XYZ file of C-alpha atoms in Angstrom:
579
model
C 81.324 -50.157 270.956
C 81.345 -52.238 267.778
C 84.460 -53.992 266.228
C 85.609 -54.038 262.415
C 87.638 -56.814 260.639
C 90.359 -55.002 258.487
C 92.106 -58.065 257.018
C 90.811 -61.366 255.624
C 93.934 -63.302 254.819
C 92.111 -66.364 253.684
C 89.973 -64.359 251.234
C 92.946 -62.575 249.808
C 94.777 -65.834 249.279
C 91.741 -67.268 247.573
C 91.379 -64.189 245.330
C 95.055 -64.364 244.345
C 94.782 -67.981 243.413
C 91.577 -67.265 241.508
C 93.218 -64.398 239.600
C 96.191 -66.607 238.613
C 93.863 -69.354 237.533
C 91.821 -66.848 235.531
C 94.969 -65.519 233.809
C 96.073 -69.021 232.904
C 92.584 -69.745 231.637
C 92.613 -66.587 229.518
C 95.999 -67.553 228.051
C 94.732 -71.010 227.255
C 91.595 -69.562 225.660
C 93.795 -67.074 223.709
C 95.950 -69.896 222.377
C 92.874 -71.907 221.523
C 91.188 -68.995 219.793
C 94.308 -67.760 217.882
C 95.734 -71.110 217.162
C 99.196 -69.847 218.127
C 101.207 -71.292 220.948
C 103.073 -68.017 221.364
C 100.994 -64.852 221.195
C 103.337 -62.408 222.898
C 106.920 -62.184 223.968
C 106.053 -63.110 227.494
C 104.753 -66.457 226.312
C 108.223 -67.579 225.137
C 110.795 -64.889 224.218
C 113.217 -67.281 222.455
C 110.415 -69.193 220.844
C 108.896 -65.931 219.551
C 112.134 -65.063 217.736
C 112.193 -68.435 216.076
C 108.489 -68.192 215.270
C 108.743 -64.785 213.633
C 111.709 -65.906 211.540
C 109.723 -68.888 210.360
C 106.708 -66.658 209.626
C 108.924 -64.341 207.537
C 110.452 -67.322 205.718
C 107.010 -68.751 205.024
C 105.761 -65.393 203.735
C 108.891 -65.075 201.560
C 108.482 -68.587 200.185
C 104.840 -67.938 199.468
C 105.762 -64.822 197.497
C 108.659 -66.625 195.781
C 106.177 -69.257 194.620
C 103.976 -66.503 193.237
C 107.050 -64.937 191.581
C 107.989 -68.281 190.073
C 104.500 -68.765 188.722
C 104.628 -65.305 187.134
C 108.093 -66.031 185.713
C 106.824 -69.363 184.428
C 104.000 -67.577 182.670
C 106.536 -65.239 181.048
C 108.720 -68.151 179.947
C 105.662 -69.983 178.628
C 104.793 -66.906 176.599
C 108.279 -66.931 175.073
C 108.124 -70.695 174.622
C 104.858 -70.461 172.741
C 106.338 -67.854 170.417
C 109.451 -69.971 169.872
C 107.311 -73.041 169.183
C 105.510 -71.057 166.505
C 108.867 -69.994 165.032
C 110.097 -73.596 165.161
C 107.024 -74.712 163.245
C 107.701 -72.064 160.616
C 111.322 -73.214 160.277
C 110.161 -76.796 159.788
C 107.739 -75.573 157.140
C 110.498 -73.592 155.400
C 112.704 -76.681 155.344
C 109.841 -78.695 153.875
C 109.292 -76.027 151.206
C 113.008 -75.987 150.339
C 113.036 -79.760 149.868
C 109.907 -79.533 147.740
C 111.445 -76.773 145.602
C 114.549 -78.916 145.069
C 112.404 -81.403 143.151
C 112.952 -79.317 140.018
C 112.308 -82.169 137.642
C 108.621 -82.111 138.553
C 108.135 -78.455 139.529
C 107.313 -75.768 137.025
C 108.285 -72.078 137.507
C 104.879 -71.210 139.000
C 105.277 -73.860 141.695
C 108.797 -72.701 142.500
C 107.613 -69.098 142.746
C 104.858 -70.167 145.131
C 107.367 -71.988 147.338
C 109.598 -68.911 147.377
C 106.689 -66.630 148.279
C 105.706 -68.948 151.142
C 109.278 -68.961 152.469
C 109.536 -65.174 152.309
C 106.209 -64.873 154.165
C 107.465 -67.230 156.878
C 110.683 -65.201 157.242
C 108.619 -62.023 157.617
C 106.427 -63.699 160.240
C 109.452 -64.868 162.231
C 110.796 -61.317 162.296
C 107.408 -59.977 163.376
C 107.088 -62.537 166.204
C 110.597 -61.747 167.449
C 109.871 -58.015 167.504
C 106.407 -58.133 169.085
C 106.423 -60.984 171.612
C 106.211 -59.429 175.080
C 104.984 -60.067 178.637
C 103.392 -56.962 179.955
C 105.599 -54.251 178.518
C 108.768 -56.341 178.351
C 109.947 -57.558 174.934
C 111.136 -61.153 175.135
C 112.691 -62.184 171.811
C 114.101 -59.015 170.246
C 117.482 -59.297 171.964
C 116.956 -56.153 174.022
C 117.589 -57.994 177.317
C 121.060 -59.211 176.360
C 123.980 -57.863 178.306
C 125.636 -54.961 176.522
C 129.409 -55.254 176.196
C 131.152 -52.116 174.976
C 134.825 -51.991 174.094
C 136.179 -48.813 175.611
C 139.476 -49.538 173.849
C 139.781 -49.752 170.049
C 139.214 -53.527 169.871
C 142.398 -53.932 167.852
C 142.403 -57.556 169.023
C 139.413 -58.120 166.706
C 137.402 -60.091 169.243
C 133.621 -60.526 169.363
C 131.453 -61.439 172.356
C 128.403 -63.709 172.044
C 127.422 -64.253 175.694
C 128.529 -63.221 179.163
C 127.648 -63.404 182.852
C 129.940 -60.507 183.738
C 128.600 -58.091 186.295
C 128.000 -54.460 185.468
C 131.231 -52.502 185.327
C 134.724 -52.631 183.853
C 136.534 -55.840 182.965
C 139.902 -56.630 181.329
C 140.250 -59.197 178.524
C 143.835 -59.976 177.453
C 145.008 -62.262 174.617
C 148.637 -63.243 174.009
C 149.468 -64.937 170.685
C 151.217 -68.263 171.231
C 151.357 -69.567 167.640
C 150.774 -68.159 164.171
C 148.315 -69.755 161.772
C 149.799 -72.571 159.684
C 148.701 -75.135 157.115
C 149.802 -78.377 155.486
C 148.975 -79.686 152.012
C 148.151 -83.359 151.518
C 150.219 -83.669 148.335
C 152.424 -81.612 146.032
C 152.124 -83.827 142.954
C 149.796 -81.401 141.149
C 152.262 -78.508 141.059
C 151.271 -76.604 144.222
C 153.085 -76.882 147.555
C 154.443 -75.132 150.685
C 151.413 -73.199 152.020
C 152.253 -69.962 153.852
C 150.553 -66.699 154.866
C 147.330 -68.394 155.932
C 144.752 -65.645 156.504
C 141.070 -65.830 157.476
C 140.963 -69.600 157.052
C 138.941 -71.622 159.528
C 140.508 -74.570 161.302
C 140.273 -77.948 159.607
C 140.331 -79.255 156.059
C 139.840 -77.145 152.942
C 139.642 -78.535 149.404
C 141.930 -77.358 146.610
C 141.004 -78.796 143.216
C 142.856 -78.007 139.990
C 140.068 -78.065 137.414
C 142.198 -76.848 134.480
C 145.898 -77.524 133.992
C 148.305 -74.797 132.930
C 149.698 -74.883 129.384
C 151.868 -72.741 127.139
C 150.785 -70.772 124.081
C 150.765 -73.200 121.184
C 150.743 -73.035 117.387
C 150.513 -75.969 114.965
C 151.238 -75.954 111.260
C 148.023 -75.268 109.384
C 148.978 -77.694 106.602
C 150.994 -80.859 106.256
C 154.708 -80.608 105.653
C 155.945 -82.760 102.772
C 159.001 -83.986 104.606
C 159.846 -86.597 101.927
C 158.655 -87.114 98.389
C 157.233 -90.317 96.958
C 160.749 -91.674 96.636
C 161.895 -90.810 100.190
C 164.010 -87.856 99.173
C 164.137 -85.391 102.076
C 163.115 -81.726 102.385
C 165.963 -79.288 101.691
C 166.198 -75.548 102.420
C 168.356 -73.143 100.414
C 168.731 -69.440 99.841
C 167.678 -70.025 96.189
C 164.899 -72.162 94.770
C 165.818 -75.017 92.481
C 163.924 -77.408 90.241
C 164.057 -81.171 90.507
C 166.784 -82.094 88.038
C 168.269 -85.299 86.557
C 171.257 -84.682 84.288
C 173.528 -87.033 82.382
C 175.882 -87.091 79.422
C 174.219 -87.793 76.080
C 176.004 -89.295 73.093
C 175.183 -90.964 69.782
C 178.274 -92.392 68.150
C 176.412 -93.368 65.009
C 173.420 -92.387 62.905
C 171.790 -95.717 62.191
C 168.047 -96.138 61.939
C 168.001 -98.144 65.200
C 169.271 -95.332 67.352
C 166.530 -94.457 69.934
C 165.877 -93.397 73.572
C 162.862 -94.617 75.580
C 162.299 -93.199 79.087
C 159.621 -93.980 81.725
C 159.110 -90.770 83.757
C 157.216 -90.228 87.050
C 156.490 -86.748 88.434
C 155.139 -85.679 91.841
C 153.998 -82.049 92.130
C 152.397 -79.736 94.645
C 149.185 -81.766 94.731
C 151.104 -84.852 95.873
C 149.752 -86.910 92.967
C 152.196 -88.954 90.866
C 151.846 -88.424 87.105
C 153.704 -90.885 84.859
C 154.230 -91.689 81.225
C 156.708 -93.473 78.968
C 158.067 -91.548 75.991
C 160.207 -92.676 73.090
C 162.143 -90.661 70.488
C 164.214 -91.669 67.472
C 167.844 -90.587 67.726
C 168.857 -91.722 64.183
C 169.821 -88.222 63.088
C 170.601 -86.754 66.557
C 174.230 -86.089 67.328
C 174.116 -83.637 70.284
C 172.232 -83.014 73.570
C 170.339 -79.971 72.253
C 168.824 -81.948 69.387
C 168.104 -84.867 71.732
C 166.184 -82.509 74.064
C 164.124 -81.217 71.147
C 163.225 -84.758 70.105
C 162.338 -85.828 73.640
C 160.206 -82.696 74.312
C 158.296 -83.456 71.131
C 157.632 -86.924 72.523
C 156.426 -85.366 75.806
C 153.657 -83.522 73.991
C 150.470 -85.476 74.428
C 151.959 -87.680 77.150
C 150.359 -85.707 79.994
C 153.757 -84.688 81.360
C 154.578 -81.768 79.073
C 153.133 -79.312 81.597
C 155.340 -80.612 84.421
C 158.777 -81.563 83.073
C 161.048 -80.542 80.249
C 164.289 -81.737 78.652
C 167.068 -79.298 77.993
C 170.502 -79.426 76.489
C 173.111 -76.726 76.310
C 174.456 -75.974 72.841
C 177.948 -77.278 72.434
C 177.515 -79.477 75.486
C 176.826 -83.181 75.895
C 174.689 -82.676 79.031
C 171.054 -83.715 78.625
C 168.839 -82.710 81.587
C 165.320 -83.697 82.665
C 163.890 -81.183 85.178
C 160.638 -79.947 86.659
C 159.162 -76.784 85.170
C 158.332 -75.426 88.665
C 160.935 -74.873 91.334
C 160.780 -75.711 95.011
C 160.580 -78.761 97.225
C 157.094 -79.683 96.036
C 158.579 -80.844 92.728
C 160.049 -84.363 92.349
C 160.858 -86.518 89.342
C 162.048 -90.053 88.750
C 163.393 -91.941 85.786
C 161.491 -95.178 86.219
C 162.824 -97.004 83.151
C 165.364 -96.251 80.443
C 165.919 -98.121 77.196
C 168.505 -97.139 74.582
C 168.793 -98.423 71.032
C 171.729 -98.490 68.675
C 174.659 -96.269 69.565
C 172.762 -93.910 72.041
C 173.826 -93.433 75.656
C 172.456 -91.159 78.451
C 174.139 -91.181 81.832
C 171.003 -91.343 84.058
C 170.173 -94.823 85.285
C 166.675 -96.147 85.845
C 165.409 -95.548 89.416
C 167.223 -92.228 89.832
C 165.194 -89.483 91.589
C 165.598 -85.837 92.404
C 163.611 -83.312 94.429
C 163.516 -79.547 94.088
C 164.874 -77.209 96.745
C 162.785 -74.669 98.672
C 163.971 -71.099 98.523
C 164.235 -69.790 102.089
C 161.112 -71.729 102.950
C 162.150 -71.967 106.595
C 162.095 -68.203 107.183
C 159.376 -66.673 109.384
C 159.053 -63.957 112.014
C 157.774 -64.626 115.517
C 157.155 -62.664 118.721
C 157.123 -64.236 122.174
C 155.427 -62.859 125.310
C 154.567 -59.594 123.549
C 158.178 -58.909 122.570
C 159.560 -57.696 119.238
C 158.986 -59.954 116.237
C 162.245 -61.655 115.306
C 163.206 -63.315 112.033
C 163.792 -67.053 112.333
C 165.999 -68.586 109.606
C 166.304 -72.337 109.177
C 169.764 -73.756 108.570
C 170.439 -75.050 105.036
C 170.014 -78.756 105.492
C 168.045 -81.758 104.317
C 165.455 -83.343 106.632
C 163.866 -86.747 106.268
C 161.688 -86.824 109.432
C 159.300 -84.414 111.117
C 161.071 -85.053 114.416
C 164.418 -83.924 112.955
C 162.758 -80.900 111.386
C 161.101 -79.983 114.721
C 164.476 -80.150 116.448
C 165.971 -77.865 113.808
C 163.105 -75.356 114.138
C 163.598 -75.257 117.905
C 167.321 -74.617 117.480
C 166.628 -71.848 114.969
C 164.152 -70.138 117.312
C 166.473 -70.445 120.292
C 169.414 -69.090 118.302
C 167.451 -66.172 116.850
C 165.810 -65.151 120.137
C 168.838 -65.881 122.265
C 166.694 -67.968 124.629
C 167.342 -71.692 124.665
C 164.331 -72.310 126.907
C 161.830 -70.188 125.029
C 159.790 -72.825 123.210
C 159.392 -76.518 122.586
C 158.902 -77.672 118.996
C 157.562 -81.176 118.428
C 155.789 -83.350 115.897
C 152.017 -82.974 116.086
C 151.121 -86.516 117.033
C 151.416 -88.786 113.989
C 150.692 -85.918 111.602
C 153.244 -84.331 109.277
C 152.946 -81.049 111.161
C 154.945 -79.341 113.868
C 153.692 -77.667 117.044
C 155.488 -74.718 118.634
C 154.691 -74.259 122.348
C 156.041 -71.687 124.772
C 157.775 -73.230 127.750
C 156.201 -70.610 130.013
C 152.567 -71.427 130.782
C 149.445 -69.382 131.454
C 147.857 -66.437 129.667
C 150.930 -64.260 130.222
C 152.808 -66.552 127.837
C 152.070 -65.510 124.235
C 153.225 -66.551 120.774
C 152.566 -64.873 117.422
C 153.835 -65.628 113.933
C 153.771 -62.179 112.340
C 155.009 -63.130 108.871
C 156.321 -65.929 106.642
C 158.106 -66.192 103.323
C 156.011 -67.090 100.298
C 155.608 -70.840 99.968
C 156.761 -71.512 103.512
C 157.425 -75.246 103.764
C 156.727 -75.343 107.520
C 153.002 -74.836 106.927
C 152.900 -71.860 109.296
C 150.176 -69.263 108.907
C 150.342 -65.619 109.957
C 148.481 -64.800 113.196
C 146.333 -61.689 113.349
C 146.528 -61.738 117.150
C 148.849 -63.298 119.677
C 148.075 -66.827 120.820
C 147.910 -67.152 124.603
C 148.674 -69.970 127.005
C 146.123 -71.663 129.240
C 145.760 -70.547 132.849
C 145.552 -73.054 135.661
C 142.148 -72.904 137.386
C 142.091 -73.875 141.060
C 138.855 -74.277 143.006
C 139.455 -73.363 146.677
C 136.476 -74.383 148.833
C 134.401 -73.979 145.657
C 135.759 -70.535 144.701
C 137.703 -70.559 141.410
C 141.157 -68.906 141.284
C 143.343 -68.254 138.228
C 147.102 -68.873 138.026
C 148.207 -67.036 134.883
C 152.003 -67.106 135.084
C 153.880 -70.400 135.400
C 157.490 -69.808 134.400
C 159.849 -72.351 132.917
C 162.845 -73.330 135.009
C 161.849 -71.330 138.099
C 159.191 -71.664 140.791
C 156.752 -68.894 141.641
C 154.018 -68.175 144.157
C 150.282 -67.587 143.941
C 147.850 -66.317 146.564
C 144.548 -68.177 146.359
C 141.277 -67.117 148.013
C 138.256 -69.163 149.038
C 135.840 -66.305 148.345
C 135.568 -62.684 147.301
C 135.808 -59.588 149.467
C 137.612 -58.866 152.706
C 136.042 -61.800 154.545
C 137.582 -64.385 152.197
C 140.386 -66.587 153.435
C 143.679 -66.773 151.566
C 146.776 -68.928 151.372
C 150.025 -68.436 149.467
C 151.227 -71.520 147.606
C 154.440 -72.330 145.791
C 153.816 -72.874 142.052
C 155.983 -75.409 140.236
C 158.068 -74.380 137.248
C 156.475 -74.828 133.834
C 158.473 -77.941 132.990
C 156.407 -79.536 135.785
C 153.318 -77.333 135.442
C 150.085 -77.218 137.401
C 148.133 -80.407 136.735
C 144.536 -81.485 137.315
C 143.948 -83.089 140.712
C 142.581 -82.655 144.237
C 144.487 -81.653 147.371
C 143.459 -81.162 151.007
C 144.711 -78.096 152.893
C 144.634 -78.619 156.656
C 144.681 -75.342 158.572
C 145.704 -74.717 162.182
C 144.539 -71.186 163.103
C 146.335 -68.659 165.278
C 146.511 -69.691 168.949
C 146.124 -67.387 171.997
C 146.302 -67.532 175.773
C 143.343 -65.439 176.990
C 142.693 -64.159 180.540
C 139.639 -62.432 182.042
C 140.207 -59.996 184.909
C 143.572 -61.605 185.685
C 142.213 -65.141 185.936
C 143.837 -68.320 184.687
C 144.784 -68.366 180.993
C 142.505 -70.240 178.588
C 143.812 -71.586 175.270
C 141.779 -70.084 172.421
C 141.977 -70.835 168.694
C 141.142 -68.000 166.314
C 137.733 -68.421 164.718
C 136.445 -70.742 167.455
C 134.024 -69.570 170.155
C 135.545 -70.257 173.583
C 134.365 -69.634 177.152
C 136.836 -67.746 179.363
C 136.324 -67.512 183.161
C 137.497 -64.961 185.702
C 139.773 -65.802 188.637
C 136.871 -66.788 190.920
C 135.318 -68.901 188.153
C 131.926 -67.373 188.888
C 131.708 -65.193 185.773
C 132.477 -65.968 182.169
C 132.535 -64.486 178.702
C 132.195 -66.305 175.361
C 134.633 -64.831 172.840
C 135.646 -65.419 169.227
C 138.896 -63.943 167.922
C 139.080 -63.080 164.226
C 141.144 -65.457 162.096
C 143.625 -62.668 161.318
C 143.688 -61.293 164.882
C 147.024 -60.463 166.474
C 145.697 -60.523 170.047
C 146.031 -57.713 172.594
C 144.396 -56.278 175.706
C 140.898 -54.819 175.660
C 138.864 -53.010 178.330
C 135.194 -53.952 178.455
C 132.322 -51.969 179.939
C 129.428 -54.317 180.722
C 125.790 -53.350 181.248
C 123.760 -56.351 182.488
C 120.226 -56.096 181.079
C 119.127 -59.626 181.883
C 115.627 -60.335 183.186
C 116.058 -61.078 186.902
C 113.562 -63.346 188.708
C 113.408 -63.628 192.538
C 112.655 -67.319 192.990
C 113.724 -67.789 196.617
C 112.741 -66.368 200.014
C 116.206 -64.975 200.695
C 118.589 -62.427 199.203
C 120.350 -63.299 195.912
C 118.113 -66.332 195.312
C 117.526 -65.170 191.738
C 117.541 -66.493 188.189
C 118.639 -64.458 185.144
C 117.503 -64.813 181.567
């Protein structure tokens, strides 16, 4: 019977070794063909984990590079648009400088420059509204974060930029100091700044371009304060002629009796008329007859129209007087010669001046009040300065106000000037009437004369100060512009005896100060009107705020919607850039 071999141990061992060698060869060929050291978990479990993480990181980085390139293209698109805008702005500046050369430019050239500038402005607006990458607008401001005040924004705060995340945030401002200001000098009549409102921090210029002054009136004609012979101006309730009177006598009737007189006369025209007359007194025994003889001698002398001799019957008084009455009339006996037994008691060199009838009476109204009669005291004045003092006393006494006006000589002229002590256009003066032949040279005013307002330029904006009172200080609120956005300051105004004078002052303003917190973070010192960055407690988010110059502070709740363009520029989470 035949025998079978059921086991070949040597062959099996060889087959096993061959299979293992074949597997190792296949793995080596797989690595060579794939290029990967690890092709399956069994190759290296720990190494596979590391490998796959690296593959993911590499894939992420590759995509991040692509993202960055796309983002760069978007930014380059915006940059190109902004470069175009920048070129237009440079061109506009060049056009403005060209237009400023007005000495060489005619209106057509200026109009062309203006048209070019307006076209550039329109182009800038168009570029801002239309520049986009894909469907995303880049320059129209639509990607800015939206900050809504869910409270009333009574703190008057504005936001210009923020990195706050979407959601609700708390912004709180506590006032630490009110706005204040200092003035560089008070020598021009303004001082003590208070109530500073809407004024930016720093220096502001106050320039008085017109000084304040009272309402003023000057005599329209010269006052004849003295005549040619230094006899002063006299006021009286009744007019009187210039008069020289002396006792006449003729104790004999001889042929040699005579009277020769040199006479000078000054009338309303200020001209001196003179003549020498002579009359025989051989048959004259009384003053009446002597006057008749002398008047006959005056005829043809050139003086008969100005002066006259008179004698009262039964009296020995012989008088030489002006025919017209009033202080414009003056006479002088220049020489006197008597012959025989004649005497006349007026010596050579004697002068007399007429008296003005109530010539100091006039009516005047101050500051729109009732016209009041002003009556000069009966007195004789030999200087304009003395007369001015008397007029001031008369006005003060009649109006019951010692500080109402100042009366002074008008320079070196023989005129007086009446000026209200209050200054500005609220101070008025009006002479409403005068007596006939008023010796003060005052004319009647058809309308009230007004004082001069002080004009103060505040940062280039002109303000008017129309009421500067004598003997007491006032206040004025000055603005540096018109409308609600203008800044203001209240200044003390000197009394009118000091006045507001021309000059320049510097107003240095310190605005309102606040301590501001964001979401309970550390307080940041903020000055009103100045943009300031405020951070949250973690210092990883901020908001740029500007508080209004007249803000009082307060707490506001903000609702933020972040609309920034987000770019993934890294292979991992949160590796982003926002624009």
